[in-house]
Amino acid sequence: AQRVTQPEKLLSVFKGAPVELKCNYSYSGSPELFWYVQYSRQRLQLLLRHISRESIKGFTADLNKGETSFHLKKPFAQEEDSAMYYCALRGGTSYGKLTFGQGTILTVHP
Amino acid sequence: KAGVTQTPRYLIKTRGQQVTLSCSPISGHRSVSWYQQTPGQGLQFLFEYFSETQRNKGNFPGRFSGRQFSNSRSEMNVSTLELGDSALYLCASSLVPGQSYEQYFGPGTRLTVT
C-alpha cells in the first residue's frame, strides 16, 4: 500500500521567512514524488518532482529515502506563495495513479 | 494549446439518480486519470485510462465507472447517487502514463447530491 502524509493542515509564515512544508510517504518500492500547488480559483498544477531536481519559484524538495520524506522548502516566502500544496506519490507500476496527501494550506502574511 | 476541459462545471443531482461527467484531454494526450476531491478525504484516485483501456482503478464501489473513447476523451459515470458522492471530480491528462510525463489537471466538475 502507498500512503502520503502531510502533518500540517495549515501553515502561516511572514513574508521573507523560510518555509518548509512536510511530506512523509510509505511505499515499499522506489516511488516518484511530486509537489502540486493550487492557487485560489486556479486548477491544480505541478510545482516540482524529485526526478527533475530543479527549483521552481524558489522552491526545492529533496527525496530522503532513509526518512521517507520529501519536504518542500523555500528560503524566503512571498505573499504570492499562499496556496494549497499537495504532496503526491506515484508507485513504480502505477502509471497514471497519483496518491495525494491531505494538503497544506500555506498563508504568507505581509 | 488548450488545457484539459471538463463538462459540465457544476451539477446538482438527487439521491438515486445517475450522472455522467466528461473530460477532454489536451490534444495529443492519451492517458486520462480521474480523482475525487472532498474536504474530508482529500484527493482520491478513481481510475485511469490509456488507449481506451482501464489501467488502474482506485478503491471505489462499482457504482463508479468510466470509459475512454478513441479520441482519448473520457467519461465517468456514477449510478445510484448517494449524498457522500458530493465532491469535486477532477480529470487529469498526460501524454502517456508513467514516469516523466506530467499530469495536467482540469478545472473539475462540482457535483452536489441532494
PDB file of C-alpha atoms in Angstrom:
ATOM      1  CA  ALA A   1       0.000   0.000   0.000  1.00  0.00           C
ATOM      2  CA  GLN A   2       1.134   3.528  -0.593  1.00  0.00           C
ATOM      3  CA  ARG A   3       0.428   6.462   1.640  1.00  0.00           C
ATOM      4  CA  VAL A   4       1.369  10.132   1.776  1.00  0.00           C
ATOM      5  CA  THR A   5       1.164  12.144   4.971  1.00  0.00           C
ATOM      6  CA  GLN A   6       1.270  15.900   5.272  1.00  0.00           C
ATOM      7  CA  PRO A   7       1.195  16.536   9.014  1.00  0.00           C
ATOM      8  CA  GLU A   8       0.329  20.230   8.831  1.00  0.00           C
ATOM      9  CA  LYS A   9      -3.083  21.210   7.566  1.00  0.00           C
ATOM     10  CA  LEU A  10      -2.322  24.918   7.994  1.00  0.00           C
ATOM     11  CA  LEU A  11       0.976  26.770   7.919  1.00  0.00           C
ATOM     12  CA  SER A  12       1.413  30.506   8.400  1.00  0.00           C
ATOM     13  CA  VAL A  13       4.603  32.462   7.912  1.00  0.00           C
ATOM     14  CA  PHE A  14       5.569  36.062   7.335  1.00  0.00           C
ATOM     15  CA  LYS A  15       6.925  37.357   4.063  1.00  0.00           C
ATOM     16  CA  GLY A  16      10.666  36.809   3.836  1.00  0.00           C
ATOM     17  CA  ALA A  17      10.692  33.977   6.365  1.00  0.00           C
ATOM     18  CA  PRO A  18      11.787  30.464   5.438  1.00  0.00           C
ATOM     19  CA  VAL A  19       9.071  27.929   4.878  1.00  0.00           C
ATOM     20  CA  GLU A  20       9.069  24.148   4.991  1.00  0.00           C
ATOM     21  CA  LEU A  21       6.073  22.009   4.121  1.00  0.00           C
ATOM     22  CA  LYS A  22       6.476  18.482   5.373  1.00  0.00           C
ATOM     23  CA  CYS A  23       5.681  15.329   3.459  1.00  0.00           C
ATOM     24  CA  ASN A  24       6.275  11.746   4.520  1.00  0.00           C
ATOM     25  CA  TYR A  25       5.461   8.715   2.462  1.00  0.00           C
ATOM     26  CA  SER A  26       5.061   4.997   2.778  1.00  0.00           C
ATOM     27  CA  TYR A  27       5.887   2.800  -0.185  1.00  0.00           C
ATOM     28  CA  SER A  28       7.808  -0.434  -0.448  1.00  0.00           C
ATOM     29  CA  GLY A  29       9.463   0.229  -3.799  1.00  0.00           C
ATOM     30  CA  SER A  30      11.034   3.235  -5.467  1.00  0.00           C
ATOM     31  CA  PRO A  31       8.423   5.959  -5.720  1.00  0.00           C
ATOM     32  CA  GLU A  32       8.246   9.080  -7.768  1.00  0.00           C
ATOM     33  CA  LEU A  33       7.392  12.103  -5.622  1.00  0.00           C
ATOM     34  CA  PHE A  34       5.722  15.343  -6.634  1.00  0.00           C
ATOM     35  CA  TRP A  35       4.547  18.599  -5.197  1.00  0.00           C
ATOM     36  CA  TYR A  36       1.371  20.087  -6.671  1.00  0.00           C
ATOM     37  CA  VAL A  37       0.037  23.551  -5.919  1.00  0.00           C
ATOM     38  CA  GLN A  38      -3.436  25.024  -6.192  1.00  0.00           C
ATOM     39  CA  TYR A  39      -3.689  28.802  -6.077  1.00  0.00           C
ATOM     40  CA  SER A  40      -7.014  30.428  -5.297  1.00  0.00           C
ATOM     41  CA  ARG A  41      -9.539  29.836  -8.090  1.00  0.00           C
ATOM     42  CA  GLN A  42      -6.968  28.046 -10.235  1.00  0.00           C
ATOM     43  CA  ARG A  43      -6.580  24.440 -11.204  1.00  0.00           C
ATOM     44  CA  LEU A  44      -4.159  22.037  -9.629  1.00  0.00           C
ATOM     45  CA  GLN A  45      -0.728  22.286 -11.219  1.00  0.00           C
ATOM     46  CA  LEU A  46       2.603  20.570 -10.870  1.00  0.00           C
ATOM     47  CA  LEU A  47       5.165  22.528  -8.889  1.00  0.00           C
ATOM     48  CA  LEU A  48       8.088  20.148  -8.973  1.00  0.00           C
ATOM     49  CA  ARG A  49       9.073  16.474  -8.970  1.00  0.00           C
ATOM     50  CA  HIS A  50      12.027  14.772  -7.391  1.00  0.00           C
ATOM     51  CA  ILE A  51      13.436  13.250 -10.582  1.00  0.00           C
ATOM     52  CA  SER A  52      13.930  16.723 -12.075  1.00  0.00           C
ATOM     53  CA  ARG A  53      15.899  18.013  -9.104  1.00  0.00           C
ATOM     54  CA  GLU A  54      15.007  21.532 -10.150  1.00  0.00           C
ATOM     55  CA  SER A  55      13.981  24.652  -8.310  1.00  0.00           C
ATOM     56  CA  ILE A  56      10.659  26.175  -9.277  1.00  0.00           C
ATOM     57  CA  LYS A  57       9.608  29.604  -7.995  1.00  0.00           C
ATOM     58  CA  GLY A  58      12.393  29.293  -5.430  1.00  0.00           C
ATOM     59  CA  PHE A  59      11.035  26.023  -4.045  1.00  0.00           C
ATOM     60  CA  THR A  60      13.152  22.905  -3.715  1.00  0.00           C
ATOM     61  CA  ALA A  61      12.462  19.444  -2.396  1.00  0.00           C
ATOM     62  CA  ASP A  62      14.848  16.608  -1.713  1.00  0.00           C
ATOM     63  CA  LEU A  63      13.830  12.991  -1.581  1.00  0.00           C
ATOM     64  CA  ASN A  64      15.177  11.384   1.582  1.00  0.00           C
ATOM     65  CA  LYS A  65      14.684   7.659   1.191  1.00  0.00           C
ATOM     66  CA  GLY A  66      16.057   6.910   4.641  1.00  0.00           C
ATOM     67  CA  GLU A  67      13.485   9.105   6.327  1.00  0.00           C
ATOM     68  CA  THR A  68      10.886   8.518   3.574  1.00  0.00           C
ATOM     69  CA  SER A  69      10.362  12.246   3.320  1.00  0.00           C
ATOM     70  CA  PHE A  70      10.021  14.804   0.547  1.00  0.00           C
ATOM     71  CA  HIS A  71       9.776  18.143   2.310  1.00  0.00           C
ATOM     72  CA  LEU A  72       9.204  21.323   0.288  1.00  0.00           C
ATOM     73  CA  LYS A  73      11.365  24.297   1.182  1.00  0.00           C
ATOM     74  CA  LYS A  74      11.755  27.916   0.254  1.00  0.00           C
ATOM     75  CA  PRO A  75      14.261  30.214   1.955  1.00  0.00           C
ATOM     76  CA  PHE A  76      12.238  33.425   1.607  1.00  0.00           C
ATOM     77  CA  ALA A  77       8.461  33.131   1.356  1.00  0.00           C
ATOM     78  CA  GLN A  78       6.474  35.574  -0.771  1.00  0.00           C
ATOM     79  CA  GLU A  79       2.818  36.559  -0.438  1.00  0.00           C
ATOM     80  CA  GLU A  80       2.086  35.020  -3.833  1.00  0.00           C
ATOM     81  CA  ASP A  81       3.160  31.638  -2.430  1.00  0.00           C
ATOM     82  CA  SER A  82      -0.075  31.491  -0.443  1.00  0.00           C
ATOM     83  CA  ALA A  83      -1.893  28.426  -1.756  1.00  0.00           C
ATOM     84  CA  MET A  84      -2.803  24.813  -1.068  1.00  0.00           C
ATOM     85  CA  TYR A  85       0.117  22.450  -1.508  1.00  0.00           C
ATOM     86  CA  TYR A  86      -0.225  18.726  -2.105  1.00  0.00           C
ATOM     87  CA  CYS A  87       2.481  16.131  -1.928  1.00  0.00           C
ATOM     88  CA  ALA A  88       1.870  13.163  -4.224  1.00  0.00           C
ATOM     89  CA  LEU A  89       3.429   9.788  -4.911  1.00  0.00           C
ATOM     90  CA  ARG A  90       3.412   7.521  -7.926  1.00  0.00           C
ATOM     91  CA  GLY A  91       4.469   3.937  -7.477  1.00  0.00           C
ATOM     92  CA  GLY A  92       6.583   2.039  -9.969  1.00  0.00           C
ATOM     93  CA  THR A  93       3.761   0.389 -11.839  1.00  0.00           C
ATOM     94  CA  SER A  94       1.005   2.826 -11.006  1.00  0.00           C
ATOM     95  CA  TYR A  95       1.097   4.514 -14.391  1.00  0.00           C
ATOM     96  CA  GLY A  96      -1.297   7.449 -14.104  1.00  0.00           C
ATOM     97  CA  LYS A  97      -2.280   6.890 -10.482  1.00  0.00           C
ATOM     98  CA  LEU A  98      -1.163   9.511  -8.009  1.00  0.00           C
ATOM     99  CA  THR A  99      -1.627   9.119  -4.262  1.00  0.00           C
ATOM    100  CA  PHE A 100      -2.035  12.513  -2.642  1.00  0.00           C
ATOM    101  CA  GLY A 101      -1.508  13.765   0.872  1.00  0.00           C
ATOM    102  CA  GLN A 102      -4.246  15.740   2.578  1.00  0.00           C
ATOM    103  CA  GLY A 103      -2.693  19.043   1.609  1.00  0.00           C
ATOM    104  CA  THR A 104      -1.252  22.003   3.499  1.00  0.00           C
ATOM    105  CA  ILE A 105      -2.705  25.487   3.239  1.00  0.00           C
ATOM    106  CA  LEU A 106       0.176  27.940   3.262  1.00  0.00           C
ATOM    107  CA  THR A 107      -0.545  31.534   4.157  1.00  0.00           C
ATOM    108  CA  VAL A 108       2.196  34.109   3.794  1.00  0.00           C
ATOM    109  CA  HIS A 109       1.458  37.293   5.713  1.00  0.00           C
ATOM    110  CA  PRO A 110       2.819  40.683   4.611  1.00  0.00           C
TER     111      PRO A 110
ATOM    112  CA  LYS B   1      -2.635  24.634 -26.674  1.00  0.00           C
ATOM    113  CA  ALA B   2      -5.967  24.313 -24.899  1.00  0.00           C
ATOM    114  CA  GLY B   3      -5.907  22.776 -21.443  1.00  0.00           C
ATOM    115  CA  VAL B   4      -7.931  19.911 -20.068  1.00  0.00           C
ATOM    116  CA  THR B   5     -11.619  20.695 -20.215  1.00  0.00           C
ATOM    117  CA  GLN B   6     -14.373  19.188 -18.132  1.00  0.00           C
ATOM    118  CA  THR B   7     -18.097  19.428 -18.621  1.00  0.00           C
ATOM    119  CA  PRO B   8     -20.345  20.291 -17.008  1.00  0.00           C
ATOM    120  CA  ARG B   9     -18.607  22.501 -14.447  1.00  0.00           C
ATOM    121  CA  TYR B  10     -21.452  22.276 -11.927  1.00  0.00           C
ATOM    122  CA  LEU B  11     -24.125  19.694 -11.437  1.00  0.00           C
ATOM    123  CA  ILE B  12     -26.909  19.143  -8.928  1.00  0.00           C
ATOM    124  CA  LYS B  13     -28.488  15.717  -8.714  1.00  0.00           C
ATOM    125  CA  THR B  14     -30.848  13.893  -6.405  1.00  0.00           C
ATOM    126  CA  ARG B  15     -30.058  10.733  -4.466  1.00  0.00           C
ATOM    127  CA  GLY B  16     -30.636   7.657  -6.548  1.00  0.00           C
ATOM    128  CA  GLN B  17     -30.039   9.353  -9.879  1.00  0.00           C
ATOM    129  CA  GLN B  18     -27.076   8.727 -12.093  1.00  0.00           C
ATOM    130  CA  VAL B  19     -24.631  11.192 -13.604  1.00  0.00           C
ATOM    131  CA  THR B  20     -22.107  11.294 -16.417  1.00  0.00           C
ATOM    132  CA  LEU B  21     -19.125  13.618 -16.384  1.00  0.00           C
ATOM    133  CA  SER B  22     -16.949  14.346 -19.381  1.00  0.00           C
ATOM    134  CA  CYS B  23     -13.269  15.111 -19.775  1.00  0.00           C
ATOM    135  CA  SER B  24     -11.434  16.241 -22.894  1.00  0.00           C
ATOM    136  CA  PRO B  25      -7.662  15.862 -22.553  1.00  0.00           C
ATOM    137  CA  ILE B  26      -5.037  18.128 -24.011  1.00  0.00           C
ATOM    138  CA  SER B  27      -4.622  17.456 -27.706  1.00  0.00           C
ATOM    139  CA  GLY B  28      -2.226  14.554 -28.196  1.00  0.00           C
ATOM    140  CA  HIS B  29      -2.570  13.255 -24.660  1.00  0.00           C
ATOM    141  CA  ARG B  30      -3.649   9.656 -24.480  1.00  0.00           C
ATOM    142  CA  SER B  31      -3.834   8.998 -20.762  1.00  0.00           C
ATOM    143  CA  VAL B  32      -6.699  10.252 -18.610  1.00  0.00           C
ATOM    144  CA  SER B  33      -6.999   9.860 -14.837  1.00  0.00           C
ATOM    145  CA  TRP B  34      -9.933  10.745 -12.607  1.00  0.00           C
ATOM    146  CA  TYR B  35      -9.846  11.892  -8.998  1.00  0.00           C
ATOM    147  CA  GLN B  36     -12.452  12.722  -6.386  1.00  0.00           C
ATOM    148  CA  GLN B  37     -11.747  15.664  -4.114  1.00  0.00           C
ATOM    149  CA  THR B  38     -13.639  16.132  -0.849  1.00  0.00           C
ATOM    150  CA  PRO B  39     -12.851  18.174   2.269  1.00  0.00           C
ATOM    151  CA  GLY B  40     -12.765  15.054   4.410  1.00  0.00           C
ATOM    152  CA  GLN B  41     -10.898  12.576   2.207  1.00  0.00           C
ATOM    153  CA  GLY B  42      -8.837  14.943   0.080  1.00  0.00           C
ATOM    154  CA  LEU B  43      -7.847  13.833  -3.401  1.00  0.00           C
ATOM    155  CA  GLN B  44      -8.537  10.194  -4.121  1.00  0.00           C
ATOM    156  CA  PHE B  45      -7.733   8.311  -7.302  1.00  0.00           C
ATOM    157  CA  LEU B  46     -10.721   6.837  -9.118  1.00  0.00           C
ATOM    158  CA  PHE B  47      -9.349   5.285 -12.304  1.00  0.00           C
ATOM    159  CA  GLU B  48      -7.019   5.774 -15.223  1.00  0.00           C
ATOM    160  CA  TYR B  49      -7.477   5.076 -18.902  1.00  0.00           C
ATOM    161  CA  PHE B  50      -4.974   4.706 -21.681  1.00  0.00           C
ATOM    162  CA  SER B  51      -5.785   3.686 -25.225  1.00  0.00           C
ATOM    163  CA  GLU B  52      -9.395   3.018 -24.262  1.00  0.00           C
ATOM    164  CA  THR B  53      -8.319   0.534 -21.578  1.00  0.00           C
ATOM    165  CA  GLN B  54      -8.620   0.953 -17.842  1.00  0.00           C
ATOM    166  CA  ARG B  55      -5.085   0.624 -16.474  1.00  0.00           C
ATOM    167  CA  ASN B  56      -5.709   1.325 -12.810  1.00  0.00           C
ATOM    168  CA  LYS B  57      -8.679   1.508 -10.502  1.00  0.00           C
ATOM    169  CA  GLY B  58      -8.955   3.087  -7.080  1.00  0.00           C
ATOM    170  CA  ASN B  59     -10.861   1.816  -4.099  1.00  0.00           C
ATOM    171  CA  PHE B  60     -14.348   2.961  -5.050  1.00  0.00           C
ATOM    172  CA  PRO B  61     -17.562   0.947  -5.316  1.00  0.00           C
ATOM    173  CA  GLY B  62     -18.765  -0.425  -8.609  1.00  0.00           C
ATOM    174  CA  ARG B  63     -21.232   2.447  -8.904  1.00  0.00           C
ATOM    175  CA  PHE B  64     -18.293   4.434 -10.227  1.00  0.00           C
ATOM    176  CA  SER B  65     -17.326   3.551 -13.752  1.00  0.00           C
ATOM    177  CA  GLY B  66     -15.615   5.141 -16.674  1.00  0.00           C
ATOM    178  CA  ARG B  67     -14.587   4.750 -20.239  1.00  0.00           C
ATOM    179  CA  GLN B  68     -12.329   6.290 -22.815  1.00  0.00           C
ATOM    180  CA  PHE B  69     -13.069   6.867 -26.460  1.00  0.00           C
ATOM    181  CA  SER B  70     -10.797   6.515 -29.461  1.00  0.00           C
ATOM    182  CA  ASN B  71     -10.168  10.274 -29.468  1.00  0.00           C
ATOM    183  CA  SER B  72      -8.941   9.964 -25.843  1.00  0.00           C
ATOM    184  CA  ARG B  73     -11.935  11.804 -24.421  1.00  0.00           C
ATOM    185  CA  SER B  74     -13.146  10.166 -21.256  1.00  0.00           C
ATOM    186  CA  GLU B  75     -16.370   9.933 -19.327  1.00  0.00           C
ATOM    187  CA  MET B  76     -17.082   8.775 -15.830  1.00  0.00           C
ATOM    188  CA  ASN B  77     -20.442   7.621 -14.609  1.00  0.00           C
ATOM    189  CA  VAL B  78     -21.817   7.366 -11.106  1.00  0.00           C
ATOM    190  CA  SER B  79     -25.016   5.391 -10.682  1.00  0.00           C
ATOM    191  CA  THR B  80     -27.428   5.409  -7.755  1.00  0.00           C
ATOM    192  CA  LEU B  81     -26.008   8.608  -6.352  1.00  0.00           C
ATOM    193  CA  GLU B  82     -25.506   8.967  -2.607  1.00  0.00           C
ATOM    194  CA  LEU B  83     -25.108  12.130  -0.552  1.00  0.00           C
ATOM    195  CA  GLY B  84     -21.482  11.188   0.032  1.00  0.00           C
ATOM    196  CA  ASP B  85     -20.762  11.392  -3.682  1.00  0.00           C
ATOM    197  CA  SER B  86     -20.925  15.175  -3.472  1.00  0.00           C
ATOM    198  CA  ALA B  87     -17.445  16.251  -4.429  1.00  0.00           C
ATOM    199  CA  LEU B  88     -15.231  17.954  -6.959  1.00  0.00           C
ATOM    200  CA  TYR B  89     -14.313  15.465  -9.664  1.00  0.00           C
ATOM    201  CA  LEU B  90     -11.005  16.193 -11.329  1.00  0.00           C
ATOM    202  CA  CYS B  91      -9.681  14.818 -14.544  1.00  0.00           C
ATOM    203  CA  ALA B  92      -6.003  14.848 -15.494  1.00  0.00           C
ATOM    204  CA  SER B  93      -4.326  14.014 -18.763  1.00  0.00           C
ATOM    205  CA  SER B  94      -0.787  13.142 -19.768  1.00  0.00           C
ATOM    206  CA  LEU B  95       0.925  12.144 -22.977  1.00  0.00           C
ATOM    207  CA  VAL B  96       1.222   8.553 -21.847  1.00  0.00           C
ATOM    208  CA  PRO B  97       1.080   7.086 -18.360  1.00  0.00           C
ATOM    209  CA  GLY B  98       4.211   6.586 -16.352  1.00  0.00           C
ATOM    210  CA  GLN B  99       7.328   8.361 -15.354  1.00  0.00           C
ATOM    211  CA  SER B 100       8.427  11.682 -16.734  1.00  0.00           C
ATOM    212  CA  TYR B 101       5.036  12.579 -18.080  1.00  0.00           C
ATOM    213  CA  GLU B 102       3.352  15.359 -16.185  1.00  0.00           C
ATOM    214  CA  GLN B 103      -0.337  15.141 -15.412  1.00  0.00           C
ATOM    215  CA  TYR B 104      -2.294  18.262 -16.328  1.00  0.00           C
ATOM    216  CA  PHE B 105      -5.467  18.811 -14.366  1.00  0.00           C
ATOM    217  CA  GLY B 106      -8.784  20.180 -15.496  1.00  0.00           C
ATOM    218  CA  PRO B 107     -10.879  22.668 -13.521  1.00  0.00           C
ATOM    219  CA  GLY B 108     -13.144  19.954 -12.187  1.00  0.00           C
ATOM    220  CA  THR B 109     -16.864  19.242 -12.106  1.00  0.00           C
ATOM    221  CA  ARG B 110     -18.579  20.182  -8.859  1.00  0.00           C
ATOM    222  CA  LEU B 111     -21.249  17.561  -8.145  1.00  0.00           C
ATOM    223  CA  THR B 112     -23.810  18.206  -5.448  1.00  0.00           C
ATOM    224  CA  VAL B 113     -26.158  15.388  -4.468  1.00  0.00           C
ATOM    225  CA  THR B 114     -29.285  16.394  -2.546  1.00  0.00           C
TER     226      THR B 114
END
